[in-house]
PDB file of C-alpha atoms in Angstrom:
ATOM      1  CA  UNK Z   1     140.583 197.160  83.568  1.00  0.00           C
ATOM      2  CA  UNK Z   2     136.819 197.340  83.310  1.00  0.00           C
ATOM      3  CA  UNK Z   3     137.032 197.485  79.513  1.00  0.00           C
ATOM      4  CA  UNK Z   4     139.331 194.449  79.312  1.00  0.00           C
ATOM      5  CA  UNK Z   5     137.060 192.515  81.647  1.00  0.00           C
ATOM      6  CA  UNK Z   6     134.021 193.292  79.483  1.00  0.00           C
ATOM      7  CA  UNK Z   7     135.532 192.347  76.097  1.00  0.00           C
ATOM      8  CA  UNK Z   8     134.394 189.082  74.521  1.00  0.00           C
ATOM      9  CA  UNK Z   9     137.414 186.902  73.581  1.00  0.00           C
ATOM     10  CA  UNK Z  10     135.315 185.301  70.865  1.00  0.00           C
ATOM     11  CA  UNK Z  11     134.985 188.683  69.152  1.00  0.00           C
ATOM     12  CA  UNK Z  12     138.410 190.171  69.967  1.00  0.00           C
ATOM     13  CA  UNK Z  13     141.424 188.272  68.651  1.00  0.00           C
ATOM     14  CA  UNK Z  14     144.187 190.236  70.372  1.00  0.00           C
ATOM     15  CA  UNK Z  15     144.650 193.074  72.848  1.00  0.00           C
ATOM     16  CA  UNK Z  16     147.582 195.457  73.300  1.00  0.00           C
ATOM     17  CA  UNK Z  17     147.760 197.731  76.341  1.00  0.00           C
ATOM     18  CA  UNK Z  18     150.138 200.716  76.459  1.00  0.00           C
ATOM     19  CA  UNK Z  19     151.137 201.957  79.913  1.00  0.00           C
ATOM     20  CA  UNK Z  20     154.519 203.375  80.975  1.00  0.00           C
ATOM     21  CA  UNK Z  21     153.566 203.476  84.670  1.00  0.00           C
ATOM     22  CA  UNK Z  22     155.788 201.471  87.027  1.00  0.00           C
ATOM     23  CA  UNK Z  23     152.659 199.783  88.423  1.00  0.00           C
ATOM     24  CA  UNK Z  24     150.139 199.352  85.618  1.00  0.00           C
ATOM     25  CA  UNK Z  25     146.413 198.942  86.299  1.00  0.00           C
ATOM     26  CA  UNK Z  26     146.474 200.683  89.685  1.00  0.00           C
ATOM     27  CA  UNK Z  27     146.365 204.286  88.527  1.00  0.00           C
ATOM     28  CA  UNK Z  28     147.494 207.134  90.752  1.00  0.00           C
ATOM     29  CA  UNK Z  29     145.403 206.443  93.889  1.00  0.00           C
ATOM     30  CA  UNK Z  30     145.788 202.678  94.315  1.00  0.00           C
ATOM     31  CA  UNK Z  31     149.514 202.060  94.534  1.00  0.00           C
ATOM     32  CA  UNK Z  32     151.324 200.873  97.678  1.00  0.00           C
ATOM     33  CA  UNK Z  33     150.742 203.355 100.491  1.00  0.00           C
ATOM     34  CA  UNK Z  34     149.928 203.698 104.181  1.00  0.00           C
ATOM     35  CA  UNK Z  35     147.318 201.425 105.761  1.00  0.00           C
ATOM     36  CA  UNK Z  36     145.390 204.566 106.734  1.00  0.00           C
ATOM     37  CA  UNK Z  37     144.682 205.409 103.076  1.00  0.00           C
ATOM     38  CA  UNK Z  38     141.388 203.589 102.641  1.00  0.00           C
ATOM     39  CA  UNK Z  39     138.791 202.849  99.977  1.00  0.00           C
ATOM     40  CA  UNK Z  40     136.072 204.955 101.524  1.00  0.00           C
ATOM     41  CA  UNK Z  41     133.007 203.837  99.556  1.00  0.00           C
ATOM     42  CA  UNK Z  42     130.940 200.619  99.703  1.00  0.00           C
ATOM     43  CA  UNK Z  43     132.426 197.618  97.841  1.00  0.00           C
ATOM     44  CA  UNK Z  44     129.380 197.421  95.553  1.00  0.00           C
ATOM     45  CA  UNK Z  45     130.300 200.780  94.032  1.00  0.00           C
ATOM     46  CA  UNK Z  46     133.919 199.731  93.426  1.00  0.00           C
ATOM     47  CA  UNK Z  47     133.255 196.562  91.430  1.00  0.00           C
ATOM     48  CA  UNK Z  48     135.148 196.638  88.144  1.00  0.00           C
ATOM     49  CA  UNK Z  49     132.730 194.246  86.439  1.00  0.00           C
ATOM     50  CA  UNK Z  50     129.725 195.840  84.763  1.00  0.00           C
ATOM     51  CA  UNK Z  51     126.481 194.332  86.013  1.00  0.00           C
ATOM     52  CA  UNK Z  52     128.149 192.463  88.879  1.00  0.00           C
ATOM     53  CA  UNK Z  53     128.354 194.704  91.962  1.00  0.00           C
ATOM     54  CA  UNK Z  54     129.499 191.735  94.076  1.00  0.00           C
ATOM     55  CA  UNK Z  55     132.642 191.048  92.012  1.00  0.00           C
ATOM     56  CA  UNK Z  56     134.957 193.084  94.242  1.00  0.00           C
ATOM     57  CA  UNK Z  57     133.411 191.714  97.444  1.00  0.00           C
ATOM     58  CA  UNK Z  58     133.911 188.159  96.212  1.00  0.00           C
ATOM     59  CA  UNK Z  59     137.552 188.942  95.434  1.00  0.00           C
ATOM     60  CA  UNK Z  60     137.989 190.128  99.024  1.00  0.00           C
ATOM     61  CA  UNK Z  61     136.998 186.595  99.992  1.00  0.00           C
ATOM     62  CA  UNK Z  62     134.145 187.302 102.343  1.00  0.00           C
ATOM     63  CA  UNK Z  63     136.502 187.666 105.324  1.00  0.00           C
ATOM     64  CA  UNK Z  64     136.296 190.327 108.012  1.00  0.00           C
ATOM     65  CA  UNK Z  65     139.989 191.210 107.739  1.00  0.00           C
ATOM     66  CA  UNK Z  66     139.285 194.759 106.584  1.00  0.00           C
ATOM     67  CA  UNK Z  67     135.896 195.282 108.240  1.00  0.00           C
ATOM     68  CA  UNK Z  68     135.346 198.615 109.932  1.00  0.00           C
ATOM     69  CA  UNK Z  69     134.078 198.044 113.512  1.00  0.00           C
ATOM     70  CA  UNK Z  70     131.474 200.815 113.240  1.00  0.00           C
ATOM     71  CA  UNK Z  71     130.218 199.985 109.755  1.00  0.00           C
ATOM     72  CA  UNK Z  72     130.527 196.223 109.784  1.00  0.00           C
ATOM     73  CA  UNK Z  73     131.610 196.513 106.145  1.00  0.00           C
ATOM     74  CA  UNK Z  74     135.030 196.156 104.492  1.00  0.00           C
ATOM     75  CA  UNK Z  75     137.048 199.379 104.253  1.00  0.00           C
ATOM     76  CA  UNK Z  76     140.382 198.059 102.964  1.00  0.00           C
ATOM     77  CA  UNK Z  77     143.532 200.064 102.261  1.00  0.00           C
ATOM     78  CA  UNK Z  78     143.661 201.370  98.711  1.00  0.00           C
ATOM     79  CA  UNK Z  79     146.701 199.224  97.990  1.00  0.00           C
ATOM     80  CA  UNK Z  80     144.445 196.186  98.489  1.00  0.00           C
ATOM     81  CA  UNK Z  81     142.072 197.557  95.864  1.00  0.00           C
ATOM     82  CA  UNK Z  82     145.110 198.049  93.626  1.00  0.00           C
ATOM     83  CA  UNK Z  83     145.829 194.321  93.913  1.00  0.00           C
ATOM     84  CA  UNK Z  84     142.215 193.651  92.950  1.00  0.00           C
ATOM     85  CA  UNK Z  85     142.721 195.718  89.796  1.00  0.00           C
ATOM     86  CA  UNK Z  86     145.947 193.853  89.002  1.00  0.00           C
ATOM     87  CA  UNK Z  87     144.366 190.431  89.509  1.00  0.00           C
ATOM     88  CA  UNK Z  88     141.291 191.306  87.454  1.00  0.00           C
ATOM     89  CA  UNK Z  89     143.448 192.661  84.621  1.00  0.00           C
ATOM     90  CA  UNK Z  90     145.634 189.534  84.598  1.00  0.00           C
ATOM     91  CA  UNK Z  91     142.580 187.267  84.461  1.00  0.00           C
ATOM     92  CA  UNK Z  92     141.050 189.353  81.680  1.00  0.00           C
ATOM     93  CA  UNK Z  93     144.210 189.302  79.534  1.00  0.00           C
ATOM     94  CA  UNK Z  94     144.618 185.548  79.994  1.00  0.00           C
ATOM     95  CA  UNK Z  95     141.327 184.980  78.142  1.00  0.00           C
ATOM     96  CA  UNK Z  96     142.614 186.336  74.827  1.00  0.00           C
ATOM     97  CA  UNK Z  97     144.554 184.379  72.222  1.00  0.00           C
ATOM     98  CA  UNK Z  98     147.147 187.162  72.109  1.00  0.00           C
ATOM     99  CA  UNK Z  99     147.673 189.851  74.728  1.00  0.00           C
ATOM    100  CA  UNK Z 100     150.574 192.233  75.158  1.00  0.00           C
ATOM    101  CA  UNK Z 101     151.391 195.007  77.631  1.00  0.00           C
ATOM    102  CA  UNK Z 102     153.737 197.591  76.114  1.00  0.00           C
ATOM    103  CA  UNK Z 103     155.566 199.587  78.794  1.00  0.00           C
ATOM    104  CA  UNK Z 104     155.704 202.789  76.769  1.00  0.00           C
ATOM    105  CA  UNK Z 105     153.681 205.961  76.353  1.00  0.00           C
ATOM    106  CA  UNK Z 106     151.646 206.463  73.204  1.00  0.00           C
ATOM    107  CA  UNK Z 107     152.973 209.505  71.357  1.00  0.00           C
ATOM    108  CA  UNK Z 108     150.450 209.631  68.531  1.00  0.00           C
ATOM    109  CA  UNK Z 109     147.606 208.016  66.607  1.00  0.00           C
ATOM    110  CA  UNK Z 110     147.213 208.029  62.844  1.00  0.00           C
ATOM    111  CA  UNK Z 111     143.825 207.460  61.292  1.00  0.00           C
ATOM    112  CA  UNK Z 112     143.512 206.381  57.686  1.00  0.00           C
ATOM    113  CA  UNK Z 113     140.457 206.230  55.469  1.00  0.00           C
ATOM    114  CA  UNK Z 114     137.205 204.884  56.942  1.00  0.00           C
ATOM    115  CA  UNK Z 115     137.646 201.159  57.515  1.00  0.00           C
ATOM    116  CA  UNK Z 116     141.446 201.350  57.714  1.00  0.00           C
ATOM    117  CA  UNK Z 117     143.342 200.235  60.790  1.00  0.00           C
ATOM    118  CA  UNK Z 118     144.565 202.723  63.396  1.00  0.00           C
ATOM    119  CA  UNK Z 119     148.324 203.233  63.728  1.00  0.00           C
ATOM    120  CA  UNK Z 120     149.491 203.556  67.334  1.00  0.00           C
ATOM    121  CA  UNK Z 121     152.872 205.267  67.709  1.00  0.00           C
ATOM    122  CA  UNK Z 122     155.367 205.100  70.585  1.00  0.00           C
ATOM    123  CA  UNK Z 123     158.987 206.189  70.920  1.00  0.00           C
ATOM    124  CA  UNK Z 124     160.009 202.638  70.050  1.00  0.00           C
ATOM    125  CA  UNK Z 125     157.948 202.222  66.888  1.00  0.00           C
ATOM    126  CA  UNK Z 126     154.359 201.722  65.786  1.00  0.00           C
ATOM    127  CA  UNK Z 127     151.671 199.055  65.575  1.00  0.00           C
ATOM    128  CA  UNK Z 128     148.270 198.902  63.958  1.00  0.00           C
ATOM    129  CA  UNK Z 129     144.932 198.002  65.484  1.00  0.00           C
ATOM    130  CA  UNK Z 130     141.294 197.768  64.471  1.00  0.00           C
ATOM    131  CA  UNK Z 131     140.291 200.108  67.301  1.00  0.00           C
ATOM    132  CA  UNK Z 132     141.995 202.297  69.898  1.00  0.00           C
ATOM    133  CA  UNK Z 133     140.466 203.240  73.249  1.00  0.00           C
ATOM    134  CA  UNK Z 134     141.787 206.069  75.430  1.00  0.00           C
ATOM    135  CA  UNK Z 135     141.813 205.036  79.119  1.00  0.00           C
ATOM    136  CA  UNK Z 136     144.243 207.398  80.836  1.00  0.00           C
ATOM    137  CA  UNK Z 137     142.634 207.858  84.257  1.00  0.00           C
ATOM    138  CA  UNK Z 138     142.544 211.059  86.269  1.00  0.00           C
ATOM    139  CA  UNK Z 139     146.176 212.080  85.998  1.00  0.00           C
ATOM    140  CA  UNK Z 140     148.050 214.543  88.192  1.00  0.00           C
ATOM    141  CA  UNK Z 141     145.854 217.182  89.887  1.00  0.00           C
ATOM    142  CA  UNK Z 142     146.012 220.659  88.331  1.00  0.00           C
ATOM    143  CA  UNK Z 143     147.933 223.450  90.064  1.00  0.00           C
ATOM    144  CA  UNK Z 144     144.873 225.689  90.441  1.00  0.00           C
ATOM    145  CA  UNK Z 145     146.553 228.284  92.641  1.00  0.00           C
ATOM    146  CA  UNK Z 146     149.963 228.428  90.954  1.00  0.00           C
ATOM    147  CA  UNK Z 147     151.769 227.134  94.044  1.00  0.00           C
ATOM    148  CA  UNK Z 148     153.982 224.533  92.354  1.00  0.00           C
ATOM    149  CA  UNK Z 149     157.567 225.055  93.461  1.00  0.00           C
ATOM    150  CA  UNK Z 150     156.646 227.073  96.550  1.00  0.00           C
ATOM    151  CA  UNK Z 151     158.495 225.987  99.718  1.00  0.00           C
ATOM    152  CA  UNK Z 152     156.534 223.338 101.606  1.00  0.00           C
ATOM    153  CA  UNK Z 153     153.854 222.918  98.923  1.00  0.00           C
ATOM    154  CA  UNK Z 154     153.004 219.416  97.672  1.00  0.00           C
ATOM    155  CA  UNK Z 155     150.835 219.295  94.543  1.00  0.00           C
ATOM    156  CA  UNK Z 156     150.154 215.552  94.532  1.00  0.00           C
ATOM    157  CA  UNK Z 157     150.135 214.004  98.025  1.00  0.00           C
ATOM    158  CA  UNK Z 158     150.080 210.372  96.868  1.00  0.00           C
ATOM    159  CA  UNK Z 159     151.667 208.197  97.960  1.00  0.00           C
ATOM    160  CA  UNK Z 160     151.144 209.690 101.397  1.00  0.00           C
ATOM    161  CA  UNK Z 161     153.828 207.447 102.831  1.00  0.00           C
ATOM    162  CA  UNK Z 162     156.411 209.408 100.831  1.00  0.00           C
ATOM    163  CA  UNK Z 163     154.831 212.818 101.377  1.00  0.00           C
ATOM    164  CA  UNK Z 164     154.366 212.574 105.133  1.00  0.00           C
ATOM    165  CA  UNK Z 165     157.864 211.224 105.690  1.00  0.00           C
ATOM    166  CA  UNK Z 166     159.135 214.718 104.920  1.00  0.00           C
ATOM    167  CA  UNK Z 167     156.912 216.484 107.479  1.00  0.00           C
ATOM    168  CA  UNK Z 168     158.183 216.727 111.085  1.00  0.00           C
ATOM    169  CA  UNK Z 169     155.510 215.694 113.579  1.00  0.00           C
ATOM    170  CA  UNK Z 170     155.391 219.076 115.308  1.00  0.00           C
ATOM    171  CA  UNK Z 171     154.937 221.194 112.154  1.00  0.00           C
ATOM    172  CA  UNK Z 172     151.655 222.952 111.349  1.00  0.00           C
ATOM    173  CA  UNK Z 173     150.066 221.574 108.171  1.00  0.00           C
ATOM    174  CA  UNK Z 174     147.534 223.327 105.909  1.00  0.00           C
ATOM    175  CA  UNK Z 175     145.499 221.191 103.508  1.00  0.00           C
ATOM    176  CA  UNK Z 176     143.847 222.999 100.591  1.00  0.00           C
ATOM    177  CA  UNK Z 177     140.345 221.560 100.268  1.00  0.00           C
ATOM    178  CA  UNK Z 178     138.158 219.445 102.546  1.00  0.00           C
ATOM    179  CA  UNK Z 179     137.256 216.490 100.328  1.00  0.00           C
ATOM    180  CA  UNK Z 180     138.288 212.850 100.451  1.00  0.00           C
ATOM    181  CA  UNK Z 181     141.950 213.582  99.738  1.00  0.00           C
ATOM    182  CA  UNK Z 182     141.985 215.999 102.672  1.00  0.00           C
ATOM    183  CA  UNK Z 183     140.485 213.291 104.869  1.00  0.00           C
ATOM    184  CA  UNK Z 184     143.227 210.897 103.736  1.00  0.00           C
ATOM    185  CA  UNK Z 185     145.880 213.433 104.738  1.00  0.00           C
ATOM    186  CA  UNK Z 186     144.359 214.198 108.150  1.00  0.00           C
ATOM    187  CA  UNK Z 187     143.738 210.558 109.066  1.00  0.00           C
ATOM    188  CA  UNK Z 188     147.230 209.568 107.966  1.00  0.00           C
ATOM    189  CA  UNK Z 189     148.834 212.394 109.946  1.00  0.00           C
ATOM    190  CA  UNK Z 190     146.851 211.331 113.012  1.00  0.00           C
ATOM    191  CA  UNK Z 191     147.931 207.712 112.530  1.00  0.00           C
ATOM    192  CA  UNK Z 192     151.538 208.906 112.664  1.00  0.00           C
ATOM    193  CA  UNK Z 193     150.940 210.719 115.989  1.00  0.00           C
ATOM    194  CA  UNK Z 194     151.266 214.165 114.425  1.00  0.00           C
ATOM    195  CA  UNK Z 195     151.253 216.872 117.119  1.00  0.00           C
ATOM    196  CA  UNK Z 196     151.263 220.022 114.989  1.00  0.00           C
ATOM    197  CA  UNK Z 197     148.122 221.925 114.067  1.00  0.00           C
ATOM    198  CA  UNK Z 198     146.228 220.670 110.987  1.00  0.00           C
ATOM    199  CA  UNK Z 199     144.023 223.154 109.096  1.00  0.00           C
ATOM    200  CA  UNK Z 200     141.685 222.461 106.176  1.00  0.00           C
ATOM    201  CA  UNK Z 201     141.412 225.530 103.932  1.00  0.00           C
ATOM    202  CA  UNK Z 202     138.152 225.228 102.012  1.00  0.00           C
ATOM    203  CA  UNK Z 203     135.753 227.617 100.289  1.00  0.00           C
ATOM    204  CA  UNK Z 204     132.775 225.386 101.109  1.00  0.00           C
ATOM    205  CA  UNK Z 205     133.866 224.430 104.621  1.00  0.00           C
ATOM    206  CA  UNK Z 206     132.125 221.066 104.271  1.00  0.00           C
ATOM    207  CA  UNK Z 207     133.454 217.546 104.759  1.00  0.00           C
ATOM    208  CA  UNK Z 208     132.435 214.532 102.641  1.00  0.00           C
ATOM    209  CA  UNK Z 209     129.188 212.820 103.579  1.00  0.00           C
ATOM    210  CA  UNK Z 210     129.412 210.226 106.325  1.00  0.00           C
ATOM    211  CA  UNK Z 211     129.068 206.588 105.331  1.00  0.00           C
ATOM    212  CA  UNK Z 212     126.902 205.023 108.055  1.00  0.00           C
ATOM    213  CA  UNK Z 213     125.872 201.520 109.018  1.00  0.00           C
ATOM    214  CA  UNK Z 214     122.426 200.889 107.465  1.00  0.00           C
ATOM    215  CA  UNK Z 215     119.654 200.954 110.066  1.00  0.00           C
ATOM    216  CA  UNK Z 216     116.331 199.333 109.294  1.00  0.00           C
ATOM    217  CA  UNK Z 217     113.350 201.535 110.041  1.00  0.00           C
ATOM    218  CA  UNK Z 218     109.641 200.940 109.684  1.00  0.00           C
ATOM    219  CA  UNK Z 219     107.829 203.724 107.848  1.00  0.00           C
ATOM    220  CA  UNK Z 220     104.687 204.582 109.809  1.00  0.00           C
ATOM    221  CA  UNK Z 221     103.376 207.901 108.507  1.00  0.00           C
ATOM    222  CA  UNK Z 222     104.796 208.565 105.039  1.00  0.00           C
ATOM    223  CA  UNK Z 223     102.844 205.700 103.485  1.00  0.00           C
ATOM    224  CA  UNK Z 224     100.099 205.395 100.848  1.00  0.00           C
ATOM    225  CA  UNK Z 225      97.524 205.123 103.652  1.00  0.00           C
ATOM    226  CA  UNK Z 226      99.021 208.164 105.345  1.00  0.00           C
ATOM    227  CA  UNK Z 227      98.739 210.194 102.137  1.00  0.00           C
ATOM    228  CA  UNK Z 228      95.143 209.095 101.571  1.00  0.00           C
ATOM    229  CA  UNK Z 229      94.297 210.032 105.160  1.00  0.00           C
ATOM    230  CA  UNK Z 230      95.178 213.643 104.405  1.00  0.00           C
ATOM    231  CA  UNK Z 231      91.789 213.901 102.733  1.00  0.00           C
ATOM    232  CA  UNK Z 232      92.776 216.447 100.130  1.00  0.00           C
ATOM    233  CA  UNK Z 233      95.550 217.661  97.853  1.00  0.00           C
ATOM    234  CA  UNK Z 234      99.046 216.513  98.806  1.00  0.00           C
ATOM    235  CA  UNK Z 235     100.755 219.872  99.005  1.00  0.00           C
ATOM    236  CA  UNK Z 236     104.455 220.293  99.626  1.00  0.00           C
ATOM    237  CA  UNK Z 237     103.704 221.659 103.099  1.00  0.00           C
ATOM    238  CA  UNK Z 238     101.591 218.636 104.034  1.00  0.00           C
ATOM    239  CA  UNK Z 239     104.216 216.282 102.635  1.00  0.00           C
ATOM    240  CA  UNK Z 240     106.893 218.075 104.661  1.00  0.00           C
ATOM    241  CA  UNK Z 241     104.801 217.637 107.799  1.00  0.00           C
ATOM    242  CA  UNK Z 242     104.597 213.890 107.188  1.00  0.00           C
ATOM    243  CA  UNK Z 243     108.339 213.659 106.616  1.00  0.00           C
ATOM    244  CA  UNK Z 244     109.041 215.560 109.840  1.00  0.00           C
ATOM    245  CA  UNK Z 245     106.644 213.326 111.767  1.00  0.00           C
ATOM    246  CA  UNK Z 246     108.359 210.270 110.314  1.00  0.00           C
ATOM    247  CA  UNK Z 247     111.782 211.509 111.354  1.00  0.00           C
TER     248      UNK Z 247
END
């Protein structure tokens, strides 16, 4: 989507997108799912438009519909971000003289001599293009521990609405890992009033960093004047002392 949005229609005559997914543009994480599955980073980081960090925020409309009460910032469900991707893709394609979305997987590429067009092959035939760009996303997570097919094991939890429907509320659940996907699982189980024990099995034992409401502070000690007042070399130990005093 970001590539399509960045292309100049004056320089690109036509665009063909190949995607066999039932919901193109959204990728694996941003399809319809539970309200508890959230976009857990600031909107500025999620903008699809290069050089315009406010693009996503503007699409949200400046409302407080999805604002988190502790952050005061929008934390919308991922399905909402999926709609943003769909809308941005539709607007981008509408700018070109010819645009086509082929609902088929690419099975091969054939390159000719330098300067020749690229042949893109699918099960239904082939087309040629001046350039081909591979934009396949993250794909299905790898089965690192060889557990696929084991009773009760789910390799890909998304959509969580489907996955959690098969888990009785009183069952104990083990989540391998403690990253953002693990947080999605735990929060979604809690939202469904799960009563069984939930365990995160992680080598690091650490959770993702906490996104906090920005708090303005006035720097009093770790300043140019504070460094000059040291009256000598700024060693790491002296710098550490200033940082500790500041905190």
